C-alpha cells in the first residue's frame, strides 16, 4: 500500500495565516509520494506569497472566484493525479507527520478517521455502517477517498452545509463502496465549522440525503431508528429556538435515568 500517491487539496479564501499553518503541516509529513493542490477564491491578502514561500511543495495553484466551498473543492478534484484524495482546507492540519503512512496501510474505497476540533475530539468507531455515517457524520479533514470514487460522485453543490457527508453516503448506498476506519486523530481542525453554526439546516439536509440517496427498504429502517424522525423534524426546529427549554429537558432525562436505576420496570 505504501506506494500509493496522495492528493492533498486545500481550499482557501483570504486566510493566508491559516494556509501557512496548513502548508507547514504538509511539509512536515514523512510520506514521499504526494501532491498539493491549492484552490484559492481570488484572495486579496498575501495568499499568493504564502504559496510561493513553500517553493515546489504546491503542485497546482488556482486563484479565481468560485461559487462557494464545495464548488472550490470540486475544482480541486479536476487536478488530481493521485490514488487517494484528502481535503485539508486552510487552517486545518495533519495531526502528526506519519498520518499518510498510517492511512497508506489501509485498503478501502473510503477511509474515515478521527479529528480534533479546538478542545473537543471526534473519534470514529472501529466499523461504520451506512446508518452510522448518517447518524455520526464524518470529519472531512480525516476522510480519504479513492480518486475514482471522488471523480464519479464529487460534491453536490446544491447542498450548503453537508455535501461532504453526501459524498461518502452516496457511493456507499449506490456503489456499495467499502469503508474502513482509523480510530485515532488524523487531523487538527479549526473549530466552529459552518455545519455546526447552522445545525438546524444541517438536520434538514441530512434528511434530504436519506430521501435522495438511500434505498426505500433501508430508508424505512433509518427513519425508524433515527432519534429524530421526519415527522418530528419541523417541530424540533421550531422548539429549538426556545433555548431555555433544553436545560429542562436535560434535567428531566437525568431524573428518568435515576428512577430507572431504582425501578427497573420504568421504560425509557
Tab-separated table of N, CA and C in Angstrom, residues 21-126:
chain	number	residue	atom	x	y	z
A	21	UNK	N	-0.256	27.686	8.127
A	21	UNK	CA	-0.244	26.572	9.083
A	21	UNK	C	-0.481	25.233	8.372
A	22	UNK	N	-1.424	25.251	7.437
A	22	UNK	CA	-1.742	24.011	6.726
A	22	UNK	C	-0.553	23.516	5.911
A	23	UNK	N	0.067	24.407	5.152
A	23	UNK	CA	1.192	24.003	4.315
A	23	UNK	C	2.407	23.607	5.162
A	24	UNK	N	2.565	24.222	6.314
A	24	UNK	CA	3.642	23.804	7.211
A	24	UNK	C	3.426	22.369	7.679
A	25	UNK	N	2.167	22.030	7.983
A	25	UNK	CA	1.888	20.661	8.429
A	25	UNK	C	2.105	19.670	7.285
A	26	UNK	N	1.812	20.082	6.049
A	26	UNK	CA	2.059	19.217	4.890
A	26	UNK	C	3.561	19.004	4.708
A	27	UNK	N	4.322	20.070	4.842
A	27	UNK	CA	5.775	19.975	4.633
A	27	UNK	C	6.442	19.089	5.681
A	28	UNK	N	5.772	18.893	6.836
A	28	UNK	CA	6.339	18.070	7.906
A	28	UNK	C	6.013	16.588	7.736
A	29	UNK	N	5.165	16.230	6.781
A	29	UNK	CA	4.781	14.827	6.590
A	29	UNK	C	5.989	13.983	6.182
A	30	UNK	N	6.002	12.742	6.656
A	30	UNK	CA	7.124	11.858	6.329
A	30	UNK	C	6.846	10.995	5.099
A	31	UNK	N	5.738	11.256	4.419
A	31	UNK	CA	5.347	10.421	3.279
A	31	UNK	C	5.836	11.075	1.989
A	32	UNK	N	6.547	10.349	1.125
A	32	UNK	CA	7.190	10.992	-0.030
A	32	UNK	C	6.295	11.215	-1.241
A	33	UNK	N	5.274	10.354	-1.440
A	33	UNK	CA	4.517	10.401	-2.690
A	33	UNK	C	3.203	11.164	-2.501
A	34	UNK	N	3.247	12.450	-2.743
A	34	UNK	CA	2.056	13.276	-2.575
A	34	UNK	C	2.116	14.484	-3.501
A	35	UNK	N	0.957	15.073	-3.705
A	35	UNK	CA	0.853	16.342	-4.433
A	35	UNK	C	-0.073	17.263	-3.646
A	36	UNK	N	0.169	18.551	-3.757
A	36	UNK	CA	-0.630	19.547	-3.049
A	36	UNK	C	-1.300	20.458	-4.070
A	37	UNK	N	-2.612	20.557	-3.964
A	37	UNK	CA	-3.398	21.390	-4.874
A	37	UNK	C	-4.076	22.463	-4.042
A	38	UNK	N	-3.755	23.722	-4.293
A	38	UNK	CA	-4.358	24.836	-3.557
A	38	UNK	C	-5.345	25.540	-4.471
A	39	UNK	N	-6.585	25.630	-4.024
A	39	UNK	CA	-7.639	26.315	-4.779
A	39	UNK	C	-8.054	27.535	-3.984
A	40	UNK	N	-7.750	28.697	-4.520
A	40	UNK	CA	-7.986	29.969	-3.827
A	40	UNK	C	-9.128	30.720	-4.507
A	41	UNK	N	-9.981	31.310	-3.708
A	41	UNK	CA	-11.123	32.044	-4.254
A	41	UNK	C	-10.813	33.485	-4.585
A	42	UNK	N	-9.702	33.749	-5.253
A	42	UNK	CA	-9.289	35.105	-5.639
A	42	UNK	C	-9.074	35.986	-4.408
A	43	UNK	N	-8.224	35.522	-3.503
A	43	UNK	CA	-7.946	36.266	-2.268
A	43	UNK	C	-7.269	37.592	-2.553
A	44	UNK	N	-7.489	38.541	-1.633
A	44	UNK	CA	-6.862	39.862	-1.747
A	44	UNK	C	-5.796	40.058	-0.669
A	45	UNK	N	-5.513	38.993	0.097
A	45	UNK	CA	-4.467	39.100	1.119
A	45	UNK	C	-3.159	38.520	0.564
A	46	UNK	N	-2.307	38.012	1.425
A	46	UNK	CA	-0.985	37.540	0.999
A	46	UNK	C	-0.960	36.049	0.651
A	47	UNK	N	-2.092	35.503	0.244
A	47	UNK	CA	-2.172	34.074	-0.065
A	47	UNK	C	-1.133	33.650	-1.101
A	48	UNK	N	-1.011	34.402	-2.185
A	48	UNK	CA	-0.057	34.047	-3.244
A	48	UNK	C	1.373	34.009	-2.729
A	49	UNK	N	1.716	34.955	-1.865
A	49	UNK	CA	3.067	34.991	-1.300
A	49	UNK	C	3.330	33.779	-0.414
A	50	UNK	N	2.293	33.363	0.332
A	50	UNK	CA	2.438	32.183	1.185
A	50	UNK	C	2.712	30.955	0.325
A	51	UNK	N	1.952	30.796	-0.752
A	51	UNK	CA	2.149	29.653	-1.650
A	51	UNK	C	3.568	29.675	-2.215
A	52	UNK	N	4.008	30.835	-2.644
A	52	UNK	CA	5.350	30.953	-3.227
A	52	UNK	C	6.442	30.613	-2.220
A	53	UNK	N	6.205	30.935	-0.959
A	53	UNK	CA	7.229	30.722	0.062
A	53	UNK	C	7.516	29.245	0.319
A	54	UNK	N	6.618	28.362	-0.130
A	54	UNK	CA	6.820	26.922	0.066
A	54	UNK	C	7.453	26.258	-1.152
A	55	UNK	N	7.951	27.073	-2.080
A	55	UNK	CA	8.687	26.547	-3.218
A	55	UNK	C	7.895	25.561	-4.047
A	56	UNK	N	8.447	24.362	-4.241
A	56	UNK	CA	7.816	23.356	-5.087
A	56	UNK	C	6.839	22.450	-4.345
A	57	UNK	N	6.545	22.762	-3.091
A	57	UNK	CA	5.616	21.923	-2.335
A	57	UNK	C	4.243	21.883	-2.996
A	58	UNK	N	3.763	23.041	-3.482
A	58	UNK	CA	2.445	23.133	-4.112
A	58	UNK	C	2.567	22.788	-5.588
A	59	UNK	N	1.888	21.725	-5.992
A	59	UNK	CA	1.945	21.279	-7.386
A	59	UNK	C	1.056	22.104	-8.291
A	60	UNK	N	-0.132	22.475	-7.784
A	60	UNK	CA	-1.108	23.243	-8.568
A	60	UNK	C	-1.647	24.364	-7.697
A	61	UNK	N	-1.659	25.585	-8.223
A	61	UNK	CA	-2.244	26.734	-7.524
A	61	UNK	C	-3.223	27.414	-8.461
A	62	UNK	N	-4.489	27.401	-8.067
A	62	UNK	CA	-5.553	28.040	-8.846
A	62	UNK	C	-6.117	29.180	-8.016
A	63	UNK	N	-6.192	30.375	-8.585
A	63	UNK	CA	-6.753	31.515	-7.861
A	63	UNK	C	-7.767	32.215	-8.751
A	64	UNK	N	-9.034	32.019	-8.438
A	64	UNK	CA	-10.131	32.617	-9.205
A	64	UNK	C	-11.396	32.566	-8.365
A	65	UNK	N	-12.362	33.383	-8.711
A	65	UNK	CA	-13.616	33.388	-7.962
A	65	UNK	C	-14.333	32.048	-8.104
A	66	UNK	N	-15.021	31.673	-7.039
A	66	UNK	CA	-15.777	30.419	-7.065
A	66	UNK	C	-17.183	30.664	-6.532
A	67	UNK	N	-17.980	29.615	-6.523
A	67	UNK	CA	-19.361	29.704	-6.045
A	67	UNK	C	-19.552	29.027	-4.701
A	68	UNK	N	-18.546	29.113	-3.863
A	68	UNK	CA	-18.654	28.516	-2.538
A	68	UNK	C	-17.641	27.407	-2.341
A	69	UNK	N	-17.553	26.914	-1.099
A	69	UNK	CA	-16.503	25.965	-0.739
A	69	UNK	C	-16.613	24.660	-1.510
A	70	UNK	N	-17.826	24.150	-1.736
A	70	UNK	CA	-17.939	22.874	-2.437
A	70	UNK	C	-17.624	23.021	-3.923
A	71	UNK	N	-17.916	24.183	-4.487
A	71	UNK	CA	-17.521	24.453	-5.866
A	71	UNK	C	-15.996	24.484	-5.974
A	72	UNK	N	-15.341	25.106	-4.990
A	72	UNK	CA	-13.882	25.156	-4.978
A	72	UNK	C	-13.287	23.757	-4.792
A	73	UNK	N	-13.894	22.948	-3.938
A	73	UNK	CA	-13.405	21.591	-3.723
A	73	UNK	C	-13.556	20.757	-5.002
A	74	UNK	N	-14.650	20.957	-5.714
A	74	UNK	CA	-14.817	20.257	-6.995
A	74	UNK	C	-13.770	20.688	-8.013
A	75	UNK	N	-13.413	21.968	-8.002
A	75	UNK	CA	-12.345	22.433	-8.899
A	75	UNK	C	-11.049	21.700	-8.613
A	76	UNK	N	-10.781	21.491	-7.330
A	76	UNK	CA	-9.555	20.798	-6.962
A	76	UNK	C	-9.516	19.375	-7.487
A	77	UNK	N	-10.683	18.711	-7.509
A	77	UNK	CA	-10.741	17.320	-7.968
A	77	UNK	C	-10.264	17.188	-9.412
A	78	UNK	N	-10.533	18.202	-10.230
A	78	UNK	CA	-10.160	18.124	-11.646
A	78	UNK	C	-8.646	18.074	-11.847
A	79	UNK	N	-7.872	18.442	-10.840
A	79	UNK	CA	-6.407	18.456	-10.965
A	79	UNK	C	-5.739	17.240	-10.317
A	80	UNK	N	-6.526	16.353	-9.760
A	80	UNK	CA	-5.974	15.223	-9.008
A	80	UNK	C	-5.281	14.216	-9.934
A	81	UNK	N	-4.084	13.801	-9.561
A	81	UNK	CA	-3.390	12.710	-10.256
A	81	UNK	C	-3.038	11.569	-9.294
A	82	UNK	N	-3.393	11.712	-8.026
A	82	UNK	CA	-3.063	10.701	-7.030
A	82	UNK	C	-4.070	9.570	-6.967
A	83	UNK	N	-3.777	8.591	-6.125
A	83	UNK	CA	-4.650	7.426	-5.929
A	83	UNK	C	-5.735	7.712	-4.893
A	84	UNK	N	-5.387	8.495	-3.877
A	84	UNK	CA	-6.337	8.861	-2.821
A	84	UNK	C	-6.306	10.369	-2.633
A	85	UNK	N	-7.451	10.900	-2.169
A	85	UNK	CA	-7.599	12.353	-2.032
A	85	UNK	C	-8.079	12.682	-0.626
A	86	UNK	N	-7.502	13.735	-0.048
A	86	UNK	CA	-7.979	14.272	1.223
A	86	UNK	C	-8.056	15.788	1.102
A	87	UNK	N	-9.032	16.387	1.762
A	87	UNK	CA	-9.214	17.842	1.748
A	87	UNK	C	-8.772	18.405	3.089
A	88	UNK	N	-7.680	19.149	3.063
A	88	UNK	CA	-7.149	19.797	4.252
A	88	UNK	C	-7.175	21.301	3.985
A	89	UNK	N	-8.316	21.905	4.299
A	89	UNK	CA	-8.509	23.301	3.928
A	89	UNK	C	-7.733	24.243	4.846
A	90	UNK	N	-7.583	25.487	4.419
A	90	UNK	CA	-6.725	26.444	5.116
A	90	UNK	C	-7.101	26.550	6.587
A	91	UNK	N	-6.103	26.389	7.444
A	91	UNK	CA	-6.309	26.441	8.882
A	91	UNK	C	-6.332	25.077	9.527
A	92	UNK	N	-6.582	24.043	8.737
A	92	UNK	CA	-6.598	22.673	9.248
A	92	UNK	C	-5.245	22.013	8.998
A	93	UNK	N	-4.886	21.066	9.871
A	93	UNK	CA	-3.539	20.485	9.804
A	93	UNK	C	-3.572	18.979	10.030
A	94	UNK	N	-2.561	18.298	9.529
A	94	UNK	CA	-2.378	16.889	9.837
A	94	UNK	C	-1.950	16.755	11.295
A	95	UNK	N	-2.481	15.738	11.968
A	95	UNK	CA	-2.228	15.597	13.402
A	95	UNK	C	-0.776	15.254	13.693
A	96	UNK	N	-0.173	14.443	12.830
A	96	UNK	CA	1.208	14.010	13.039
A	96	UNK	C	1.888	13.841	11.690
A	97	UNK	N	3.208	13.744	11.730
A	97	UNK	CA	3.986	13.603	10.498
A	97	UNK	C	3.730	12.270	9.806
A	98	UNK	N	3.260	11.256	10.561
A	98	UNK	CA	3.102	9.925	9.972
A	98	UNK	C	1.666	9.588	9.586
A	99	UNK	N	0.789	10.593	9.495
A	99	UNK	CA	-0.627	10.332	9.183
A	99	UNK	C	-0.780	9.600	7.861
A	100	UNK	N	-0.150	10.092	6.800
A	100	UNK	CA	-0.306	9.444	5.494
A	100	UNK	C	0.286	8.040	5.497
A	101	UNK	N	1.342	7.840	6.255
A	101	UNK	CA	1.922	6.499	6.367
A	101	UNK	C	0.926	5.540	7.013
A	102	UNK	N	0.178	6.023	7.997
A	102	UNK	CA	-0.861	5.196	8.631
A	102	UNK	C	-1.974	4.873	7.631
A	103	UNK	N	-2.451	5.901	6.940
A	103	UNK	CA	-3.560	5.710	6.008
A	103	UNK	C	-3.149	4.775	4.870
A	104	UNK	N	-1.899	4.833	4.471
A	104	UNK	CA	-1.418	4.015	3.357
A	104	UNK	C	-1.461	2.524	3.664
A	105	UNK	N	-1.595	2.172	4.938
A	105	UNK	CA	-1.660	0.757	5.323
A	105	UNK	C	-3.083	0.211	5.289
A	106	UNK	N	-4.051	1.062	4.972
A	106	UNK	CA	-5.463	0.658	4.980
A	106	UNK	C	-5.982	0.636	3.555
A	107	UNK	N	-6.727	-0.408	3.221
A	107	UNK	CA	-7.242	-0.538	1.858
A	107	UNK	C	-8.766	-0.509	1.870
A	108	UNK	N	-9.346	0.553	1.322
A	108	UNK	CA	-10.801	0.692	1.216
A	108	UNK	C	-11.084	1.814	0.239
A	109	UNK	N	-12.320	1.870	-0.251
A	109	UNK	CA	-12.697	2.961	-1.151
A	109	UNK	C	-12.701	4.296	-0.419
A	110	UNK	N	-13.160	4.264	0.834
A	110	UNK	CA	-13.216	5.470	1.662
A	110	UNK	C	-12.660	5.108	3.034
A	111	UNK	N	-11.764	5.941	3.539
A	111	UNK	CA	-11.135	5.715	4.839
A	111	UNK	C	-11.483	6.891	5.743
A	112	UNK	N	-12.047	6.600	6.902
A	112	UNK	CA	-12.509	7.635	7.823
A	112	UNK	C	-11.687	7.603	9.103
A	113	UNK	N	-11.313	8.787	9.595
A	113	UNK	CA	-10.531	8.878	10.820
A	113	UNK	C	-11.077	9.932	11.754
A	114	UNK	N	-10.467	10.025	12.924
A	114	UNK	CA	-10.882	10.988	13.928
A	114	UNK	C	-10.219	12.342	13.733
A	115	UNK	N	-10.753	13.333	14.445
A	115	UNK	CA	-10.227	14.698	14.325
A	115	UNK	C	-10.369	15.419	15.648
A	116	UNK	N	-9.505	16.419	15.826
A	116	UNK	CA	-9.615	17.302	16.978
A	116	UNK	C	-10.119	18.652	16.494
A	117	UNK	N	-11.208	19.140	17.111
A	117	UNK	CA	-11.771	20.451	16.791
A	117	UNK	C	-11.636	21.334	18.026
A	118	UNK	N	-10.665	22.224	18.014
A	118	UNK	CA	-10.459	23.053	19.198
A	118	UNK	C	-10.125	22.169	20.392
A	119	UNK	N	-10.974	22.215	21.432
A	119	UNK	CA	-10.744	21.420	22.637
A	119	UNK	C	-11.477	20.085	22.616
A	120	UNK	N	-12.245	19.816	21.573
A	120	UNK	CA	-13.022	18.574	21.526
A	120	UNK	C	-12.428	17.593	20.516
A	121	UNK	N	-12.657	16.316	20.781
A	121	UNK	CA	-12.151	15.241	19.920
A	121	UNK	C	-13.327	14.449	19.381
A	122	UNK	N	-13.299	14.177	18.067
A	122	UNK	CA	-14.318	13.339	17.439
A	122	UNK	C	-13.631	12.119	16.831
A	123	UNK	N	-13.734	10.992	17.527
A	123	UNK	CA	-13.171	9.755	17.021
A	123	UNK	C	-14.228	8.987	16.231
A	124	UNK	N	-13.801	7.978	15.525
A	124	UNK	CA	-14.734	7.128	14.781
A	124	UNK	C	-14.674	5.726	15.359
A	125	UNK	N	-15.791	4.984	15.318
A	125	UNK	CA	-15.766	3.599	15.798
A	125	UNK	C	-14.943	2.710	14.870
A	126	UNK	N	-14.698	1.485	15.306
A	126	UNK	CA	-13.864	0.576	14.510
A	126	UNK	C	-14.546	0.170	13.212
